[in-house]
PDB file of C-alpha atoms in Angstrom:
ATOM      1  CA  GLU T  18     161.060 129.152 130.325  1.00 52.00           C
ATOM      2  CA  THR T  19     159.239 129.942 127.091  1.00 66.00           C
ATOM      3  CA  GLY T  20     158.250 127.259 124.628  1.00 89.00           C
ATOM      4  CA  VAL T  21     158.597 127.201 120.873  1.00 94.00           C
ATOM      5  CA  THR T  22     156.789 130.105 119.249  1.00 95.00           C
ATOM      6  CA  GLN T  23     155.978 130.550 115.581  1.00 96.00           C
ATOM      7  CA  SER T  24     154.810 133.538 113.603  1.00 96.00           C
ATOM      8  CA  PRO T  25     152.566 134.313 111.948  1.00 97.00           C
ATOM      9  CA  THR T  26     149.838 131.864 112.950  1.00 95.00           C
ATOM     10  CA  HIS T  27     148.011 132.145 109.646  1.00 96.00           C
ATOM     11  CA  LEU T  28     148.702 133.736 106.307  1.00 96.00           C
ATOM     12  CA  ILE T  29     147.401 133.685 102.774  1.00 98.00           C
ATOM     13  CA  LYS T  30     149.677 134.066  99.765  1.00 98.00           C
ATOM     14  CA  THR T  31     149.204 134.035  96.035  1.00 98.00           C
ATOM     15  CA  ARG T  32     150.787 131.414  93.811  1.00 98.00           C
ATOM     16  CA  GLY T  33     154.260 132.536  92.709  1.00 98.00           C
ATOM     17  CA  GLN T  34     154.880 134.717  95.739  1.00 98.00           C
ATOM     18  CA  GLN T  35     157.520 134.197  98.395  1.00 98.00           C
ATOM     19  CA  VAL T  36     156.923 133.655 102.110  1.00 98.00           C
ATOM     20  CA  THR T  37     159.014 133.711 105.297  1.00 98.00           C
ATOM     21  CA  LEU T  38     157.955 131.860 108.422  1.00 98.00           C
ATOM     22  CA  ARG T  39     159.641 132.425 111.764  1.00 98.00           C
ATOM     23  CA  CYS T  40     160.370 130.267 114.772  1.00 97.00           C
ATOM     24  CA  SER T  41     161.792 131.080 118.182  1.00 95.00           C
ATOM     25  CA  SER T  42     163.250 128.005 119.792  1.00 91.00           C
ATOM     26  CA  GLN T  43     162.796 127.022 123.401  1.00 88.00           C
ATOM     27  CA  SER T  44     165.327 128.477 125.808  1.00 85.00           C
ATOM     28  CA  GLY T  45     168.543 126.430 125.828  1.00 85.00           C
ATOM     29  CA  HIS T  46     167.809 124.657 122.547  1.00 88.00           C
ATOM     30  CA  ASN T  47     170.332 124.893 119.695  1.00 88.00           C
ATOM     31  CA  THR T  48     168.589 122.752 117.102  1.00 90.00           C
ATOM     32  CA  VAL T  49     165.558 123.628 115.014  1.00 93.00           C
ATOM     33  CA  SER T  50     163.688 121.348 112.633  1.00 93.00           C
ATOM     34  CA  TRP T  51     160.933 122.292 110.209  1.00 96.00           C
ATOM     35  CA  TYR T  52     158.090 120.041 109.125  1.00 96.00           C
ATOM     36  CA  GLN T  53     155.277 120.391 106.605  1.00 97.00           C
ATOM     37  CA  GLN T  54     151.925 118.875 107.488  1.00 95.00           C
ATOM     38  CA  ALA T  55     149.441 118.692 104.648  1.00 95.00           C
ATOM     39  CA  LEU T  56     145.777 118.272 105.483  1.00 91.00           C
ATOM     40  CA  GLY T  57     145.055 114.780 106.749  1.00 89.00           C
ATOM     41  CA  GLN T  58     148.709 113.747 106.745  1.00 92.00           C
ATOM     42  CA  GLY T  59     151.496 113.336 109.238  1.00 94.00           C
ATOM     43  CA  PRO T  60     154.306 115.902 109.387  1.00 95.00           C
ATOM     44  CA  GLN T  61     157.017 115.591 106.738  1.00 96.00           C
ATOM     45  CA  PHE T  62     160.596 116.624 107.507  1.00 94.00           C
ATOM     46  CA  ILE T  63     161.855 119.631 105.535  1.00 96.00           C
ATOM     47  CA  PHE T  64     165.250 120.348 107.130  1.00 94.00           C
ATOM     48  CA  GLN T  65     167.106 120.771 110.387  1.00 92.00           C
ATOM     49  CA  TYR T  66     169.531 123.429 111.600  1.00 92.00           C
ATOM     50  CA  TYR T  67     172.106 122.800 114.291  1.00 89.00           C
ATOM     51  CA  ARG T  68     174.210 125.698 115.527  1.00 88.00           C
ATOM     52  CA  GLU T  69     173.411 127.766 112.414  1.00 91.00           C
ATOM     53  CA  GLU T  70     174.317 125.029 109.910  1.00 91.00           C
ATOM     54  CA  GLU T  71     171.915 122.883 107.899  1.00 91.00           C
ATOM     55  CA  ASN T  72     172.138 119.449 109.443  1.00 87.00           C
ATOM     56  CA  GLY T  73     169.875 117.364 107.247  1.00 89.00           C
ATOM     57  CA  ARG T  74     167.256 117.829 104.594  1.00 92.00           C
ATOM     58  CA  GLY T  75     164.157 115.960 103.521  1.00 92.00           C
ATOM     59  CA  ASN T  76     162.761 115.485 100.037  1.00 93.00           C
ATOM     60  CA  PHE T  77     161.850 119.097  99.364  1.00 97.00           C
ATOM     61  CA  PRO T  78     162.942 121.241  96.391  1.00 97.00           C
ATOM     62  CA  PRO T  79     165.571 123.999  96.734  1.00 97.00           C
ATOM     63  CA  ARG T  80     162.902 126.690  96.756  1.00 98.00           C
ATOM     64  CA  PHE T  81     162.464 125.657 100.403  1.00 98.00           C
ATOM     65  CA  SER T  82     165.349 127.255 102.267  1.00 97.00           C
ATOM     66  CA  GLY T  83     166.135 128.211 105.798  1.00 96.00           C
ATOM     67  CA  LEU T  84     168.324 130.067 108.213  1.00 96.00           C
ATOM     68  CA  GLN T  85     169.258 129.761 111.837  1.00 95.00           C
ATOM     69  CA  PHE T  86     170.467 132.813 113.727  1.00 93.00           C
ATOM     70  CA  PRO T  87     173.027 133.097 116.555  1.00 92.00           C
ATOM     71  CA  ASN T  88     170.204 133.126 119.111  1.00 89.00           C
ATOM     72  CA  TYR T  89     169.048 129.832 117.512  1.00 90.00           C
ATOM     73  CA  SER T  90     165.809 131.245 116.163  1.00 93.00           C
ATOM     74  CA  SER T  91     165.061 130.191 112.621  1.00 96.00           C
ATOM     75  CA  GLU T  92     163.343 131.116 109.393  1.00 97.00           C
ATOM     76  CA  LEU T  93     161.786 128.998 106.689  1.00 98.00           C
ATOM     77  CA  ASN T  94     161.611 130.635 103.266  1.00 98.00           C
ATOM     78  CA  VAL T  95     159.585 129.322 100.385  1.00 98.00           C
ATOM     79  CA  ASN T  96     159.954 130.846  96.931  1.00 97.00           C
ATOM     80  CA  ALA T  97     157.658 130.559  93.924  1.00 98.00           C
ATOM     81  CA  LEU T  98     154.748 129.312  96.007  1.00 98.00           C
ATOM     82  CA  GLU T  99     152.584 126.562  94.573  1.00 98.00           C
ATOM     83  CA  LEU T 100     149.060 125.576  95.529  1.00 98.00           C
ATOM     84  CA  ASP T 101     150.391 122.314  97.019  1.00 97.00           C
ATOM     85  CA  ASP T 102     152.490 124.316  99.473  1.00 98.00           C
ATOM     86  CA  SER T 103     149.299 125.003 101.412  1.00 98.00           C
ATOM     87  CA  ALA T 104     149.860 123.265 104.735  1.00 97.00           C
ATOM     88  CA  LEU T 105     150.583 123.645 108.430  1.00 96.00           C
ATOM     89  CA  TYR T 106     154.286 124.349 108.914  1.00 97.00           C
ATOM     90  CA  LEU T 107     155.649 123.141 112.206  1.00 96.00           C
ATOM     91  CA  CYS T 108     158.863 124.138 113.897  1.00 96.00           C
ATOM     92  CA  ALA T 109     160.460 121.953 116.550  1.00 93.00           C
ATOM     93  CA  SER T 110     163.424 122.701 118.765  1.00 91.00           C
ATOM     94  CA  SER T 111     165.695 120.481 120.824  1.00 87.00           C
ATOM     95  CA  PHE T 112     168.860 120.907 122.870  1.00 82.00           C
ATOM     96  CA  SER T 113     170.843 118.779 120.459  1.00 74.00           C
ATOM     97  CA  ALA T 114     170.408 117.264 117.022  1.00 64.00           C
ATOM     98  CA  HIS T 115     169.386 113.939 118.545  1.00 66.00           C
ATOM     99  CA  ALA T 116     167.307 114.946 121.536  1.00 72.00           C
ATOM    100  CA  GLU T 117     163.573 115.084 122.076  1.00 79.00           C
ATOM    101  CA  ALA T 118     161.855 117.733 119.957  1.00 85.00           C
ATOM    102  CA  PHE T 119     159.331 120.240 121.232  1.00 90.00           C
ATOM    103  CA  PHE T 120     156.886 121.633 118.685  1.00 93.00           C
ATOM    104  CA  GLY T 121     155.400 125.056 118.182  1.00 94.00           C
ATOM    105  CA  GLN T 122     151.770 125.692 117.352  1.00 94.00           C
ATOM    106  CA  GLY T 123     152.501 125.962 113.651  1.00 95.00           C
ATOM    107  CA  THR T 124     151.847 128.432 110.852  1.00 96.00           C
ATOM    108  CA  ARG T 125     148.901 127.719 108.592  1.00 96.00           C
ATOM    109  CA  LEU T 126     149.846 128.753 105.048  1.00 97.00           C
ATOM    110  CA  THR T 127     147.187 128.965 102.365  1.00 98.00           C
ATOM    111  CA  VAL T 128     148.270 129.516  98.765  1.00 98.00           C
ATOM    112  CA  VAL T 129     145.571 130.742  96.395  1.00 97.00           C
TER     113      VAL T 129
ATOM    114  CA  ALA W  12     164.003 103.364 104.594  1.00 76.00           C
ATOM    115  CA  GLN W  13     162.316 104.030 107.875  1.00 85.00           C
ATOM    116  CA  SER W  14     158.543 104.175 107.975  1.00 92.00           C
ATOM    117  CA  VAL W  15     155.674 104.244 110.431  1.00 96.00           C
ATOM    118  CA  THR W  16     152.283 102.685 109.870  1.00 97.00           C
ATOM    119  CA  GLN W  17     149.203 103.576 111.821  1.00 97.00           C
ATOM    120  CA  PRO W  18     146.617 101.133 110.483  1.00 97.00           C
ATOM    121  CA  ASP W  19     143.575 102.876 111.894  1.00 96.00           C
ATOM    122  CA  ILE W  20     142.633 106.159 110.259  1.00 96.00           C
ATOM    123  CA  HIS W  21     139.715 106.852 112.594  1.00 97.00           C
ATOM    124  CA  ILE W  22     138.607 105.271 115.848  1.00 97.00           C
ATOM    125  CA  THR W  23     135.483 106.029 117.861  1.00 97.00           C
ATOM    126  CA  VAL W  24     135.239 105.002 121.503  1.00 97.00           C
ATOM    127  CA  SER W  25     132.759 105.656 124.260  1.00 97.00           C
ATOM    128  CA  GLU W  26     133.779 107.847 127.161  1.00 97.00           C
ATOM    129  CA  GLY W  27     135.143 105.653 129.929  1.00 97.00           C
ATOM    130  CA  ALA W  28     136.059 102.818 127.587  1.00 98.00           C
ATOM    131  CA  SER W  29     139.610 101.622 127.070  1.00 98.00           C
ATOM    132  CA  LEU W  30     141.669 102.645 124.078  1.00 97.00           C
ATOM    133  CA  GLU W  31     144.469 101.143 122.050  1.00 98.00           C
ATOM    134  CA  LEU W  32     146.016 102.892 119.051  1.00 98.00           C
ATOM    135  CA  ARG W  33     148.285 100.797 116.897  1.00 98.00           C
ATOM    136  CA  CYS W  34     151.690 101.749 115.537  1.00 98.00           C
ATOM    137  CA  ASN W  35     154.117  99.623 113.548  1.00 97.00           C
ATOM    138  CA  TYR W  36     157.501 100.844 112.450  1.00 95.00           C
ATOM    139  CA  SER W  37     160.238  99.845 110.066  1.00 92.00           C
ATOM    140  CA  TYR W  38     163.683 100.989 111.112  1.00 85.00           C
ATOM    141  CA  GLY W  39     167.168  99.665 110.485  1.00 75.00           C
ATOM    142  CA  ALA W  40     168.777 100.912 113.684  1.00 75.00           C
ATOM    143  CA  THR W  41     167.703 101.014 117.298  1.00 77.00           C
ATOM    144  CA  PRO W  42     164.582 103.152 117.208  1.00 86.00           C
ATOM    145  CA  TYR W  43     163.526 105.978 119.410  1.00 89.00           C
ATOM    146  CA  LEU W  44     159.716 105.974 119.472  1.00 93.00           C
ATOM    147  CA  PHE W  45     157.282 108.741 120.244  1.00 94.00           C
ATOM    148  CA  TRP W  46     153.582 109.394 120.487  1.00 97.00           C
ATOM    149  CA  TYR W  47     152.308 112.918 119.876  1.00 96.00           C
ATOM    150  CA  VAL W  48     148.791 114.330 120.145  1.00 97.00           C
ATOM    151  CA  GLN W  49     147.423 117.170 118.036  1.00 95.00           C
ATOM    152  CA  SER W  50     144.212 119.074 118.669  1.00 91.00           C
ATOM    153  CA  PRO W  51     142.555 120.725 115.648  1.00 85.00           C
ATOM    154  CA  GLY W  52     144.670 123.542 114.223  1.00 78.00           C
ATOM    155  CA  GLN W  53     147.329 123.096 116.891  1.00 83.00           C
ATOM    156  CA  GLY W  54     150.899 121.906 117.093  1.00 88.00           C
ATOM    157  CA  LEU W  55     152.086 118.576 118.441  1.00 93.00           C
ATOM    158  CA  GLN W  56     152.298 117.726 122.113  1.00 93.00           C
ATOM    159  CA  LEU W  57     154.510 114.872 123.240  1.00 93.00           C
ATOM    160  CA  LEU W  58     152.591 112.190 125.135  1.00 96.00           C
ATOM    161  CA  LEU W  59     155.442 109.781 125.778  1.00 94.00           C
ATOM    162  CA  LYS W  60     158.679 108.443 124.404  1.00 92.00           C
ATOM    163  CA  TYR W  61     160.755 105.278 124.423  1.00 92.00           C
ATOM    164  CA  PHE W  62     164.525 105.434 124.211  1.00 86.00           C
ATOM    165  CA  SER W  63     165.672 102.290 126.044  1.00 83.00           C
ATOM    166  CA  GLY W  64     165.071 100.241 129.172  1.00 85.00           C
ATOM    167  CA  ASP W  65     161.628  99.267 130.408  1.00 87.00           C
ATOM    168  CA  THR W  66     159.468  98.524 127.388  1.00 91.00           C
ATOM    169  CA  LEU W  67     156.316  99.835 129.062  1.00 96.00           C
ATOM    170  CA  VAL W  68     156.465 103.601 129.236  1.00 96.00           C
ATOM    171  CA  GLN W  69     154.149 105.972 131.017  1.00 97.00           C
ATOM    172  CA  GLY W  70     153.198 109.329 129.626  1.00 96.00           C
ATOM    173  CA  ILE W  71     151.069 112.316 130.372  1.00 95.00           C
ATOM    174  CA  LYS W  72     147.269 112.350 130.615  1.00 95.00           C
ATOM    175  CA  GLY W  73     147.177 108.712 131.734  1.00 96.00           C
ATOM    176  CA  PHE W  74     148.574 107.263 128.507  1.00 98.00           C
ATOM    177  CA  GLU W  75     151.039 104.400 128.279  1.00 98.00           C
ATOM    178  CA  ALA W  76     152.716 102.562 125.426  1.00 98.00           C
ATOM    179  CA  GLU W  77     154.505  99.251 125.097  1.00 96.00           C
ATOM    180  CA  PHE W  78     157.505  98.665 122.850  1.00 94.00           C
ATOM    181  CA  LYS W  79     157.566  95.190 121.318  1.00 94.00           C
ATOM    182  CA  ARG W  80     160.710  94.717 119.276  1.00 91.00           C
ATOM    183  CA  SER W  81     159.640  91.300 117.952  1.00 91.00           C
ATOM    184  CA  GLN W  82     156.487  92.825 116.485  1.00 94.00           C
ATOM    185  CA  SER W  83     158.016  96.205 115.554  1.00 93.00           C
ATOM    186  CA  SER W  84     155.151  97.809 117.401  1.00 96.00           C
ATOM    187  CA  PHE W  85     154.645 100.649 119.840  1.00 97.00           C
ATOM    188  CA  ASN W  86     150.945 100.717 120.662  1.00 98.00           C
ATOM    189  CA  LEU W  87     149.391 103.477 122.738  1.00 98.00           C
ATOM    190  CA  ARG W  88     146.877 102.623 125.442  1.00 98.00           C
ATOM    191  CA  LYS W  89     144.634 104.325 127.933  1.00 98.00           C
ATOM    192  CA  PRO W  90     142.391 102.433 130.373  1.00 97.00           C
ATOM    193  CA  SER W  91     139.575 104.999 130.458  1.00 97.00           C
ATOM    194  CA  VAL W  92     139.060 107.621 127.766  1.00 98.00           C
ATOM    195  CA  HIS W  93     137.808 111.117 128.530  1.00 97.00           C
ATOM    196  CA  TRP W  94     135.949 113.348 126.083  1.00 96.00           C
ATOM    197  CA  SER W  95     138.938 115.720 126.085  1.00 95.00           C
ATOM    198  CA  ASP W  96     141.100 112.964 124.555  1.00 97.00           C
ATOM    199  CA  ALA W  97     139.402 113.479 121.184  1.00 97.00           C
ATOM    200  CA  ALA W  98     142.244 114.541 118.877  1.00 97.00           C
ATOM    201  CA  GLU W  99     144.681 113.281 116.246  1.00 97.00           C
ATOM    202  CA  TYR W 100     147.423 110.949 117.447  1.00 98.00           C
ATOM    203  CA  PHE W 101     150.734 110.494 115.688  1.00 97.00           C
ATOM    204  CA  CYS W 102     153.355 107.835 116.194  1.00 97.00           C
ATOM    205  CA  ALA W 103     156.910 108.764 115.197  1.00 94.00           C
ATOM    206  CA  VAL W 104     160.276 107.035 115.010  1.00 91.00           C
ATOM    207  CA  GLY W 105     163.731 108.570 115.240  1.00 86.00           C
ATOM    208  CA  SER W 106     167.297 107.529 115.891  1.00 75.00           C
ATOM    209  CA  TYR W 107     170.175 108.662 118.051  1.00 64.00           C
ATOM    210  CA  SER W 108     172.528 108.649 115.103  1.00 60.00           C
ATOM    211  CA  GLY W 109     173.408 110.815 112.172  1.00 54.00           C
ATOM    212  CA  ASN W 110     170.969 113.407 110.956  1.00 59.00           C
ATOM    213  CA  THR W 111     167.927 111.185 110.982  1.00 68.00           C
ATOM    214  CA  PRO W 112     164.793 113.235 111.533  1.00 82.00           C
ATOM    215  CA  LEU W 113     161.532 112.078 113.028  1.00 88.00           C
ATOM    216  CA  VAL W 114     159.413 110.011 110.669  1.00 91.00           C
ATOM    217  CA  PHE W 115     155.714 110.232 111.402  1.00 95.00           C
ATOM    218  CA  GLY W 116     152.785 108.000 110.666  1.00 96.00           C
ATOM    219  CA  LYS W 117     149.703 109.438 109.003  1.00 96.00           C
ATOM    220  CA  GLY W 118     147.871 109.653 112.270  1.00 97.00           C
ATOM    221  CA  THR W 119     144.777 108.193 113.898  1.00 98.00           C
ATOM    222  CA  ARG W 120     141.821 110.434 114.590  1.00 97.00           C
ATOM    223  CA  LEU W 121     140.116 109.617 117.869  1.00 98.00           C
ATOM    224  CA  SER W 122     136.475 110.512 118.416  1.00 97.00           C
ATOM    225  CA  VAL W 123     134.884 110.100 121.840  1.00 97.00           C
ATOM    226  CA  ILE W 124     131.150 109.645 122.229  1.00 96.00           C
ATOM    227  CA  ALA W 125     129.037 109.899 125.360  1.00 91.00           C
TER     228      ALA W 125
END
C-alpha cells in the first residue's frame, strides 16, 4: 500500500506565473484535502475534494483552484502567483470526507 | 468558529525528561482531536487521535494524550523524551459532520538537549 505522494518536492516560480501541484492519494482513499503552511505557522485549509467534487473551501481567493480525477489523484492550481503564496503545500487523503487524514511530504513553493 | 491554541511556541527539555505539550480548542460540536508531528521540511505524521470513548489515548513513539472536555484541552505527554523527538508538534481539531476541515494550532517546536 503506497502512501500519499506529492510532486514536485520543490519549485521556484516568478510572481504572476501559474503553478500546478500534484497529489496521489493513498490506495483506497476517495477524499483529498489541500493545506497551505506558511513558515512558522500551522497548516491552513484550502479546499477538499470528495469523489471528484469540491466538498468545502477555506478562506482562499478563486485563483486557488483544484481538480480531482477518477483515480482520486488531485491537482492544486494557483494563478497569478504572489510573493505571499510562498509556502509548503500539503495534500492529505482519507477514505471518506470525515475520516482520518494522511499527509504527503508536501511541495515547497517559493515565489520570487 | 473553531480554533486551536497551543500556548507554547518553543519548549526545550533534557533527554530523558518528561514532556507535556498543551493544546486548547474551541469547537461548537463534538470534537475529533489529533496530534501531528512534523520534522523539518517534511509532511505531517499522525501521533494519535481522539474520537470518543476512553479519554486517555495512546499513540505511536510512546506518546499519549488526555482529552478533558471541562477544560477544552487535549495535552500531549511523553514520560521520557528522546533526542529524535525534536520536531514541530501540531494539535488539530475536526468534526464528524458537514464539510468541516481540520483546524490546526500554530505548533510547538520541541528542542531536546543532552
